[in-house]
Short mmCIF file of C-alpha atoms and ligand atoms in Angstrom, two decimals:
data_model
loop_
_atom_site.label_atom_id
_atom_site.label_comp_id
_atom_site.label_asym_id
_atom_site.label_seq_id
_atom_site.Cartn_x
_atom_site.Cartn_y
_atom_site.Cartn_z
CA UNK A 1 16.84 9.71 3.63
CA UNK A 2 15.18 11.48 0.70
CA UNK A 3 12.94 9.33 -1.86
CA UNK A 4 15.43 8.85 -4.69
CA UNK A 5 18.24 7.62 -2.66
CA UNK A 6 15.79 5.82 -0.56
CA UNK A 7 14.03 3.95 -4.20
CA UNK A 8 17.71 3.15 -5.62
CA UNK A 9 19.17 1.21 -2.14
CA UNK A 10 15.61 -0.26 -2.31
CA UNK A 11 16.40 -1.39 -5.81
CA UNK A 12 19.35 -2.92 -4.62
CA UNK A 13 17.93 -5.27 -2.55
CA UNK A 14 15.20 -6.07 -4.69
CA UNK A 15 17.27 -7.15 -7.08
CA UNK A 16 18.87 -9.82 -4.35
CA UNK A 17 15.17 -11.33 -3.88
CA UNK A 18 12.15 -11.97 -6.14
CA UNK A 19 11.70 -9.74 -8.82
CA UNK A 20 7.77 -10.04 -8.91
CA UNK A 21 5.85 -8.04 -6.16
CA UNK A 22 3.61 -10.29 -4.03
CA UNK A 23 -0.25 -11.25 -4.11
CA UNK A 24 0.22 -14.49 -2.51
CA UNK A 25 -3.18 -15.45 -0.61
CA UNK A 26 -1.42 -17.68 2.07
CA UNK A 27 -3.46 -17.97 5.29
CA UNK A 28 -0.59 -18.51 7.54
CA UNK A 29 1.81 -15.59 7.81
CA UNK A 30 5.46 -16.43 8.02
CA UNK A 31 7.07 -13.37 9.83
CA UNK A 32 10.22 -15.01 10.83
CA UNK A 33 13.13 -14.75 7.97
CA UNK A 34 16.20 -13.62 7.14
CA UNK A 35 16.01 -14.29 3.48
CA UNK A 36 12.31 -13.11 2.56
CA UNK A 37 10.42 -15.71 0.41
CA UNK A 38 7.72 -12.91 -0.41
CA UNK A 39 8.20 -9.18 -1.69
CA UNK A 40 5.46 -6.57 -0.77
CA UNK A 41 6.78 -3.44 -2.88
CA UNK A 42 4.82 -0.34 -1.19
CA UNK A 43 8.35 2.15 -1.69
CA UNK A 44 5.73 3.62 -4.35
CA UNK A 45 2.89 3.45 -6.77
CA UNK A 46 5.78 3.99 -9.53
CA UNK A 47 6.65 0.21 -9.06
CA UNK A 48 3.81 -1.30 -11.04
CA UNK A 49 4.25 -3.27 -13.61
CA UNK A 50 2.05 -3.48 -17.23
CA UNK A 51 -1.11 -5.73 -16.54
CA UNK A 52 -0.89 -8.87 -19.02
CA UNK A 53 -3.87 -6.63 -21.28
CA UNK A 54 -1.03 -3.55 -21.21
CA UNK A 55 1.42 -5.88 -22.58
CA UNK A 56 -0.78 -7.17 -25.39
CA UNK A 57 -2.00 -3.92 -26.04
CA UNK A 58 1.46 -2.62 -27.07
CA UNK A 59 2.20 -6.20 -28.87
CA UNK A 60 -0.36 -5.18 -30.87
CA UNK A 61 -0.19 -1.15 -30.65
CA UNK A 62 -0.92 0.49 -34.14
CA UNK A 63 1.50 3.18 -34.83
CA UNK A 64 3.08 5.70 -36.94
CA UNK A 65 5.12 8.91 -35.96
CA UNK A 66 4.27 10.65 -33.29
CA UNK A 67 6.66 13.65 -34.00
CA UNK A 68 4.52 13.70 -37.21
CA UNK A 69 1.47 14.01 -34.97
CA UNK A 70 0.36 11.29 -37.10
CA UNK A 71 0.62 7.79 -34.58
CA UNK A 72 -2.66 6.84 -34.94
CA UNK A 73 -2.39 5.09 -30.90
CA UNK A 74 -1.06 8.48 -29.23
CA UNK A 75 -3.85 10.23 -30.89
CA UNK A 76 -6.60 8.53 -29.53
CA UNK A 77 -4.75 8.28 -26.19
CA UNK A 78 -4.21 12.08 -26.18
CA UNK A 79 -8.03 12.96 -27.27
CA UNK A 80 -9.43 10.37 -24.75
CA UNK A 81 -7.77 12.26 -21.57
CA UNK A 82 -8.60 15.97 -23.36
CA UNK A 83 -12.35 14.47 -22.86
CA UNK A 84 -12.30 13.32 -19.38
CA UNK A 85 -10.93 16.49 -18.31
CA UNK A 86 -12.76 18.59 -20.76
CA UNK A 87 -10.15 20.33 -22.39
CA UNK A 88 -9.58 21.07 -25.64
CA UNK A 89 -6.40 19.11 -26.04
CA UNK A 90 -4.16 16.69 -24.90
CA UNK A 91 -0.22 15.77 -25.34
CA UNK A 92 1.41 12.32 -24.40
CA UNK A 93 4.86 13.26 -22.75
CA UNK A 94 7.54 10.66 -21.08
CA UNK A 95 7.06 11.76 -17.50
CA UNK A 96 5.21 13.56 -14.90
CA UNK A 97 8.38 15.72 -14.31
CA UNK A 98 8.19 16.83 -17.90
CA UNK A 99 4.70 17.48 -17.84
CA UNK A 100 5.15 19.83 -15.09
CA UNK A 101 8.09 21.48 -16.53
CA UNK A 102 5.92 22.66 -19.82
CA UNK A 103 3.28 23.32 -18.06
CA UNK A 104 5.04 26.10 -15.77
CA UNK A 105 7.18 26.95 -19.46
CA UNK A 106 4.45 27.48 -21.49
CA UNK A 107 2.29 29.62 -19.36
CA UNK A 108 5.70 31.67 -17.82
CA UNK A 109 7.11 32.30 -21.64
CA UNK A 110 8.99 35.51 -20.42
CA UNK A 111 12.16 34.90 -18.35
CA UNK A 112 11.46 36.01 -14.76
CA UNK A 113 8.80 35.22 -14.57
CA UNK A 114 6.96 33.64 -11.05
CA UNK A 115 4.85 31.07 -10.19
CA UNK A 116 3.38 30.65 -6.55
CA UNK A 117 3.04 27.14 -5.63
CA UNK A 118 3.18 24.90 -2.20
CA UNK A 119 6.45 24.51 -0.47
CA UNK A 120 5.89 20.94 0.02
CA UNK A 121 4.82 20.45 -3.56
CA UNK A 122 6.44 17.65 -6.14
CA UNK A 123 7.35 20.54 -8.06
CA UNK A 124 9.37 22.18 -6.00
CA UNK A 125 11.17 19.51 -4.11
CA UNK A 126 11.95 16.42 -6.62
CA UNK A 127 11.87 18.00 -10.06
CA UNK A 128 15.74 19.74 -9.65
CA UNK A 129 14.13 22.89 -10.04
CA UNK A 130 13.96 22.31 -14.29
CA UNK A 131 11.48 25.94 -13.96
CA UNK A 132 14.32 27.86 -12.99
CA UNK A 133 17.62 25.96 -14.34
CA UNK A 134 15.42 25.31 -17.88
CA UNK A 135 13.37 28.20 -17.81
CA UNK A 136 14.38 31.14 -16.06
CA UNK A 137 11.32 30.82 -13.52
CA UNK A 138 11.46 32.00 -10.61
CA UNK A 139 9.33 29.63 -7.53
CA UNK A 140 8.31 31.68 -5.09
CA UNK A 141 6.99 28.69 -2.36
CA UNK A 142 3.74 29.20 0.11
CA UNK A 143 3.86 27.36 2.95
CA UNK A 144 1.51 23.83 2.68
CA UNK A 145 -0.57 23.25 5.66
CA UNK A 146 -1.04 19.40 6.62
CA UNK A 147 -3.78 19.33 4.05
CA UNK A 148 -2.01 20.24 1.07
CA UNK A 149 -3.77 23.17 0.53
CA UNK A 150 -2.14 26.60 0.76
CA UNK A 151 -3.63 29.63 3.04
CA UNK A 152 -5.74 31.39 0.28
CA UNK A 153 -4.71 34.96 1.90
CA UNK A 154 -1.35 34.07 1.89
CA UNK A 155 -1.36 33.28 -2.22
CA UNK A 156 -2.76 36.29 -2.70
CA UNK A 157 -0.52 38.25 -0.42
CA UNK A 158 2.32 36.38 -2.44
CA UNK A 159 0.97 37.52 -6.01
CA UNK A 160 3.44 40.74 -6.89
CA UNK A 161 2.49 43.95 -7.42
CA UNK A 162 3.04 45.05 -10.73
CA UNK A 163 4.67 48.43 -12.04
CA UNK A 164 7.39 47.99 -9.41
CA UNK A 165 10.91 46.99 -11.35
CA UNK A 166 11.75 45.01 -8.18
CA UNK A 167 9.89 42.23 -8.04
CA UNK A 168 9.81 39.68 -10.98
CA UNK A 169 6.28 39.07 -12.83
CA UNK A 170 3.90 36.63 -11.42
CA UNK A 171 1.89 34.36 -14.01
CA UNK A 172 1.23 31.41 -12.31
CA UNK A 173 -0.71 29.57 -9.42
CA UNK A 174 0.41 25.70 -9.00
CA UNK A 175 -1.39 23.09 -7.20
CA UNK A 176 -0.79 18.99 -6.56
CA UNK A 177 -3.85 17.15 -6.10
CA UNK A 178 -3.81 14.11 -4.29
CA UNK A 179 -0.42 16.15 -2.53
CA UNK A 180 2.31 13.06 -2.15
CA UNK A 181 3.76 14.85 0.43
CA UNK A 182 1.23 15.45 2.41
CA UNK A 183 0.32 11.91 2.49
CA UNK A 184 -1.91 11.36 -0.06
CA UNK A 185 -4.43 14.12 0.61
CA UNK A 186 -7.15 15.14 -1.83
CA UNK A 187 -7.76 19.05 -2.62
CA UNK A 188 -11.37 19.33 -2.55
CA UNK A 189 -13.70 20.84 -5.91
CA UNK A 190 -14.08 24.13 -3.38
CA UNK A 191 -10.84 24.59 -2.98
CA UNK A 192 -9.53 24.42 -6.50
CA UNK A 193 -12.44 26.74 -7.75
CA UNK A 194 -11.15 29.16 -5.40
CA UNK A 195 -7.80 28.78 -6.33
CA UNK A 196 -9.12 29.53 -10.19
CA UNK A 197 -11.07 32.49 -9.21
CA UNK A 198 -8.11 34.06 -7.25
CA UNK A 199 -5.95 32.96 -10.82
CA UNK A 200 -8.53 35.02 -13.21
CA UNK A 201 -8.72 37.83 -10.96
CA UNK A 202 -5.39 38.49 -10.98
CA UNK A 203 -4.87 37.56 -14.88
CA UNK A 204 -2.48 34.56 -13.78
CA UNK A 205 -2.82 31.24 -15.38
CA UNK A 206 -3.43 28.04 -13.08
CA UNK A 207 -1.52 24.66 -13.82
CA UNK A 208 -2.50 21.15 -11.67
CA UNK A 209 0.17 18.48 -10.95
CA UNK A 210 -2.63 15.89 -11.21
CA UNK A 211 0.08 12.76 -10.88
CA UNK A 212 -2.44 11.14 -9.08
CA UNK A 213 -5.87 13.11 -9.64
CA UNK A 214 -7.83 10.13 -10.55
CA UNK A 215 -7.00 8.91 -7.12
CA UNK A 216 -8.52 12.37 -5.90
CA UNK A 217 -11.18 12.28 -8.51
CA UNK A 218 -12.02 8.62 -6.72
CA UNK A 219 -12.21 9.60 -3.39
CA UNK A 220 -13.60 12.41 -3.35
CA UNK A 221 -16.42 10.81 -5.56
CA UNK A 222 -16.30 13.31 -8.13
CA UNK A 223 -15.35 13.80 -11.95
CA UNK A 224 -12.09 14.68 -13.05
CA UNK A 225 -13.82 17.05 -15.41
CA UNK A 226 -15.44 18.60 -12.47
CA UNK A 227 -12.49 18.65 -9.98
CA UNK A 228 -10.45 20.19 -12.33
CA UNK A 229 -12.72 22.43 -14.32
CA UNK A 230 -10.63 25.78 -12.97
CA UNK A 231 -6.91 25.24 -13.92
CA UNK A 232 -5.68 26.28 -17.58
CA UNK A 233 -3.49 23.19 -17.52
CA UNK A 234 -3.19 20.04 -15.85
CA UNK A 235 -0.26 16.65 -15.61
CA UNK A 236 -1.92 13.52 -15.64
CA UNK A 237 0.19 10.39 -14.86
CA UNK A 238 -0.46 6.89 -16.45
CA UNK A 239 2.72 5.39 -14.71
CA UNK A 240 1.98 5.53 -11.29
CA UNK A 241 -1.37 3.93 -9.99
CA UNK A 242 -2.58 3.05 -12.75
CA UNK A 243 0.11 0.76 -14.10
CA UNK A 244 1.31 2.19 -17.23
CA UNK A 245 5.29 1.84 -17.74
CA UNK A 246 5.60 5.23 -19.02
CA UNK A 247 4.04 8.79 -19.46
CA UNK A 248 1.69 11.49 -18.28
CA UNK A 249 -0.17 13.41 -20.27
CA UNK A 250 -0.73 17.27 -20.39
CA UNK A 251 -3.95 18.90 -21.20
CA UNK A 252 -5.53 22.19 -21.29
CA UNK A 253 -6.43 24.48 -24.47
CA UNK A 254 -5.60 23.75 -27.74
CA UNK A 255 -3.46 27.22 -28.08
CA UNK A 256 -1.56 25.62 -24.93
CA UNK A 257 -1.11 22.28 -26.05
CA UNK A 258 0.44 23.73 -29.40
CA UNK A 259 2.91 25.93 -27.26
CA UNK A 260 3.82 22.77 -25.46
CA UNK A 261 4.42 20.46 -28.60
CA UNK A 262 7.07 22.59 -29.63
CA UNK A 263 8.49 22.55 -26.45
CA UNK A 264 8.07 19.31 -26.01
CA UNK A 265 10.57 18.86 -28.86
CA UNK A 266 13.16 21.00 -27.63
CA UNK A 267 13.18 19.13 -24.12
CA UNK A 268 13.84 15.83 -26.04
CA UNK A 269 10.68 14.59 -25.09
CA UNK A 270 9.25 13.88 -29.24
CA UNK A 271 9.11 10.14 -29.52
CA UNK A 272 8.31 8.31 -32.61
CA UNK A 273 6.23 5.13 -32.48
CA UNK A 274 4.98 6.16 -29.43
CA UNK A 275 1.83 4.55 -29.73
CA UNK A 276 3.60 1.60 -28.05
CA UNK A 277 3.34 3.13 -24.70
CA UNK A 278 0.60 4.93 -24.94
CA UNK A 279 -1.31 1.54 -25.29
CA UNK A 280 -0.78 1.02 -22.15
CA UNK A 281 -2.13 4.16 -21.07
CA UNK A 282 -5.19 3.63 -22.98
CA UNK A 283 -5.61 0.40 -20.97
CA UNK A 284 -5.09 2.24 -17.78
CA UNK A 285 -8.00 4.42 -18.68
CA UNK A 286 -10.03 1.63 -19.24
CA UNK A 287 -9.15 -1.23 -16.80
CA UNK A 288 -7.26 0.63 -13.93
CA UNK A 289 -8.98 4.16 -12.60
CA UNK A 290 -11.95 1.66 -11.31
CA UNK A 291 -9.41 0.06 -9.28
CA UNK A 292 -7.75 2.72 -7.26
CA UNK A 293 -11.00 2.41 -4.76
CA UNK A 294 -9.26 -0.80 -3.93
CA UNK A 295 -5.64 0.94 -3.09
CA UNK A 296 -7.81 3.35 -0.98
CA UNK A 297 -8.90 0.80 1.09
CA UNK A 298 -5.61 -1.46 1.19
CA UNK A 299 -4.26 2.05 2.27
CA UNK A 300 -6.72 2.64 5.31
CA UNK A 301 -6.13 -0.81 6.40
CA UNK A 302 -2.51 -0.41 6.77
CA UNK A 303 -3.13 2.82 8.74
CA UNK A 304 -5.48 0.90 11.08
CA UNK A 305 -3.20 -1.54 11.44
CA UNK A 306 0.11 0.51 11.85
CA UNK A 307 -1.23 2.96 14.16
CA UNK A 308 -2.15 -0.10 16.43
CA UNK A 309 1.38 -0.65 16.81
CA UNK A 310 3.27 0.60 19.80
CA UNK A 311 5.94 3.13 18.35
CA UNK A 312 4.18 3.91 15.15
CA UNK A 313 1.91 7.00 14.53
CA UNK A 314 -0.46 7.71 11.77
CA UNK A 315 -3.04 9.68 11.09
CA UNK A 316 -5.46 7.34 9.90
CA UNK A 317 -8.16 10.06 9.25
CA UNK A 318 -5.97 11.94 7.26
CA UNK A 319 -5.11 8.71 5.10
CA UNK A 320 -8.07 9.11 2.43
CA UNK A 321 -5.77 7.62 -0.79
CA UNK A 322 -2.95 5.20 -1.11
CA UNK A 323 -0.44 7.22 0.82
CA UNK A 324 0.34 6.11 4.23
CA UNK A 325 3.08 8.22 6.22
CA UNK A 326 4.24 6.06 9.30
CA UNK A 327 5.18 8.25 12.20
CA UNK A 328 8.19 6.06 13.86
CA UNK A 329 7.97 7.67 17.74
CA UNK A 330 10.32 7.76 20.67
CA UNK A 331 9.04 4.42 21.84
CA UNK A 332 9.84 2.56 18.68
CA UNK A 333 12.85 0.23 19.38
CA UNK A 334 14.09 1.41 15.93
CA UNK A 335 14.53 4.25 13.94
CA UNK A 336 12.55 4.99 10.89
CA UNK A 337 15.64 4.08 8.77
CA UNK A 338 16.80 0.75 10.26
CA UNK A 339 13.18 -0.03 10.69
CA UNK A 340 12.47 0.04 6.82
CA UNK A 341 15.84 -1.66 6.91
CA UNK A 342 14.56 -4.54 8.90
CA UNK A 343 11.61 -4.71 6.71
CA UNK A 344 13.63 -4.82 3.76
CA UNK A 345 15.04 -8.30 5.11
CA UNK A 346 11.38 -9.56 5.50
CA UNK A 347 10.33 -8.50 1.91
CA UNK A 348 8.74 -5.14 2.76
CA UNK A 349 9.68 -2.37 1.30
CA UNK A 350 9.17 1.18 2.13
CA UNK A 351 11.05 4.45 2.21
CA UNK A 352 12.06 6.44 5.30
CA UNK A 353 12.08 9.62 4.47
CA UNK A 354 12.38 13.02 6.41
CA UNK A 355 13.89 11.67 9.81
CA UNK A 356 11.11 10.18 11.50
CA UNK A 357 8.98 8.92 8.83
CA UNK A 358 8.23 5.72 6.61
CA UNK A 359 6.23 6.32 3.56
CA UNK A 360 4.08 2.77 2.57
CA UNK A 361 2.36 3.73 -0.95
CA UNK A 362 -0.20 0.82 -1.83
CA UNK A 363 -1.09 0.01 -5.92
CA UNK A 364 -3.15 -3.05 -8.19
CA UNK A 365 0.13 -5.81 -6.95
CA UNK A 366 -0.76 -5.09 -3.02
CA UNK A 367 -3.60 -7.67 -1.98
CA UNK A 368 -5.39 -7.81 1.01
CA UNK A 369 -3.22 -10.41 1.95
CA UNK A 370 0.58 -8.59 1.90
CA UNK A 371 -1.15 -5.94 4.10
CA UNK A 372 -1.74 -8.40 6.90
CA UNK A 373 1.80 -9.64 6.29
CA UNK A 374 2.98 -6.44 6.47
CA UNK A 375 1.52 -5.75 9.71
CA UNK A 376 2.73 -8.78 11.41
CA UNK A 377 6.25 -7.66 9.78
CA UNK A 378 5.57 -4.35 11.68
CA UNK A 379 4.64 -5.73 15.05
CA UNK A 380 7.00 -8.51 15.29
CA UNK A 381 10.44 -6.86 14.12
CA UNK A 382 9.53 -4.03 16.56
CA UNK A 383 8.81 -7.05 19.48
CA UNK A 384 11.64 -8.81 18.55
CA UNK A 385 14.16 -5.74 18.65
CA UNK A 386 12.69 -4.84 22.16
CA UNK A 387 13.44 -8.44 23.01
CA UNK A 388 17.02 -8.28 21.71
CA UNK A 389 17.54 -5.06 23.50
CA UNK A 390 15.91 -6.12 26.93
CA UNK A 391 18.68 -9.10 26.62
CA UNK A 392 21.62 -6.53 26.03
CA UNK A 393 20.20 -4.30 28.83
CA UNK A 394 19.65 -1.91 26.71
N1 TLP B 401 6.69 10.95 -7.44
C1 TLP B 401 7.57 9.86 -7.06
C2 TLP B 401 8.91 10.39 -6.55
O1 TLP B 401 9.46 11.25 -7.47
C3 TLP B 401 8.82 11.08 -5.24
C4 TLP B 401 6.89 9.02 -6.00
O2 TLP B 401 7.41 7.91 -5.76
O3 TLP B 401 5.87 9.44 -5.44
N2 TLP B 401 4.18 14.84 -9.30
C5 TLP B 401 3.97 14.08 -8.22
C6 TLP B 401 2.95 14.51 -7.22
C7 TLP B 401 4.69 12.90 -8.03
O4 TLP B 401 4.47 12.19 -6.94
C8 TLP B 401 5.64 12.51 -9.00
C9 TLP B 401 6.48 11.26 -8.81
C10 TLP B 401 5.81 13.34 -10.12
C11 TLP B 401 5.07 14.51 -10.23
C12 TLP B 401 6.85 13.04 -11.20
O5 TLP B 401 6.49 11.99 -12.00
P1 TLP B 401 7.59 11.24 -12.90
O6 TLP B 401 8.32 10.33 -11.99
O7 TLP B 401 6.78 10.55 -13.94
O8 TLP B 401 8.47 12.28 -13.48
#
């Protein structure tokens, strides 16, 4: 099942159980339940909700409007992310998705246009293809190895040669850093700088889905500043692990970030008291890029743990951020899809996704706790089944 079908059934059943995710610190670890008294939410980081400082932040939020460029909330949100990445500017849009889409817009202003990016990238996959339907871009995919990195021969080889009327006009290299699909893994400062170099020799511009960079910038112990210091442009979300309800934000030069303020108003995305949401961003900066560490470990944990398990496979060296991709083998008594079903009726939720696979994505609500619960959840519904079909001769 792919991840948007996957989060809406999963929404469904939420809505049957709790509506808070878990941190319970129970010692004992009931396992044993049709109706689950306990929700562990790890479908994605995208679940969190506002910490209680978000929530007074935006009681309290000082605005004015934003389409003005004059909310007083957005601007300090925008100018604080600019700095950490040291560019010159930053702009506050509603989603990752649409941070993504003006990136590629802005720097591909001529219609066919291409931009080179991974074939297993965000971009690509879940964004409905907005570059080509919005923009006239055309994608032209290079194949992601298991590392989310691309062969560096084989972006060059893709780059098009100009002065030949067949081929459209390349003018952009695209990168995801941590890679989601890839579970979770960070694209190192080496990389990236090569990436850039290959960009500026070949007068193309070079744009970073940085959804979750601060988890990359974490692990790999390094500043986003520094990580980042090669691409022309780069999406930063607030609404995934670090808690915000809403918005990403899109920085780079200020020549680009003008580009993509008017663009941003043609898309729909100009919102007026924005300084609302963006006080919750401003928090995330401040309370919640300290904590990712913590999802990093919940994360390896779970891939200890899971790869323990008879029938589940993971990688658990490859697992170095809050992505966890379950392999669900040929000995599992269950399926990857009626195994996150099962889980579903024990409070843990997760999202099978290309055949074989469960993807567990741990944030701030998961506690040391829920992944211990989740692991016995694991283990026994797999004994169990085994049990049930041993007594059907199965
Ligand atoms: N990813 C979501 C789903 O859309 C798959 C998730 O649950 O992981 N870039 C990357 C790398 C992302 O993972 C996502 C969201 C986005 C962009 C889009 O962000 P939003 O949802 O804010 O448009």
């Amino acid at each position: 099942m792919e991840l948007g079908v996957a989060m809406l059934k999963s929404r469904q059943a939420l809505s049957l159980l709790s509506t808070e995710p878990s941190s319970a610190d129970s010692d004992a670890i009931p396992v044993d339940s049709k109706v689950a008294s306990r929700i562990v939410d790890l479908r994605s980081d995208t679940v969190t909700k506002p910490t209680a400082e978000m929530r007074a932040a935006m009681a309290s939020a000082e605005v004015d409007d934003d389409l003005l460029g004059v909310d007083p909330t957005v601007c300090k949100l925008q100018q604080q992310m600019a700095k950490i990445f040291g560019k010159e500017a930053g702009l506050f849009v509603p989603s990752g998705t649409m941070g993504n889409l003006m990136g590629v817009l802005v720097h591909c202003e001529v219609r066919g246009s291409e931009v080179i990016l991974g074939s297993e990238c965000h971009l690509h996959i879940y964004e409905q293809g907005g570059m080509s339907t919005l923009g006239g871009v055309h994608p032209r995919t290079v194949l992601n190895k298991a590392d989310g990195t691309m062969d560096l021969q084989e972006v060059e080889a893709a780059i098009r040669p100009l002065n030949d009327d067949c081929y459209p006009t390349t003018r952009l290299i695209c990168i995801e850093n941590t890679h989601n699909r890839c579970g979770g893994k960070c694209i190192s400062v080496e990389y990236t700088d090569k990436i850039g170099e290959l960009a500026k020799w070949y007068g193309l511009k070079f744009h970073i889905d940085g959804a979750r960079i601060f988890n990359a910038a974490t692990a790999l112990g390094v500043s986003p500043e520094r990580l980042t210091r090669a691409a022309d442009s780069i999406s930063v979300c607030l609404s995934k692990g670090l808690a915000a309800p809403v918005g990403s934000v899109l920085v780079g030069s200020s020549e680009f970030i003008a580009k993509a303020r008017k663009l941003r108003k043609a898309l729909g995305g100009g919102m007026r008291q924005a300084g609302v949401i963006a006080a919750a961003g401003l928090i995330s900066l401040r309370d919640m890029v300290g904590k990712l560490k913590d999802d990093h470990h919940h994360a390896q944990l779970l891939a200890e743990g899971l790869n323990a398990i008879a029938g589940l496979k993971v990688d658990v060296a490859n697992v170095e951020t809050n992505i966890v991709n379950v392999e669900v083998t040929t000995d599992s008594a269950l399926g990857a899809e009626d195994l996150c079903e099962a889980m579903k009726e024990r409070g843990v939720l997760s999202i099978a996704t290309q055949g074989t696979r469960i993807r567990l994505v741990t944030h701030y609500h998961i506690s040391n706790d829920d992944v211990q619960y989740v692991l016995a959840c694991f283990q026994d519904t797999l004994l169990k089944t085994i049990a049930v079909h041993r007594e059907n001769g199965i």
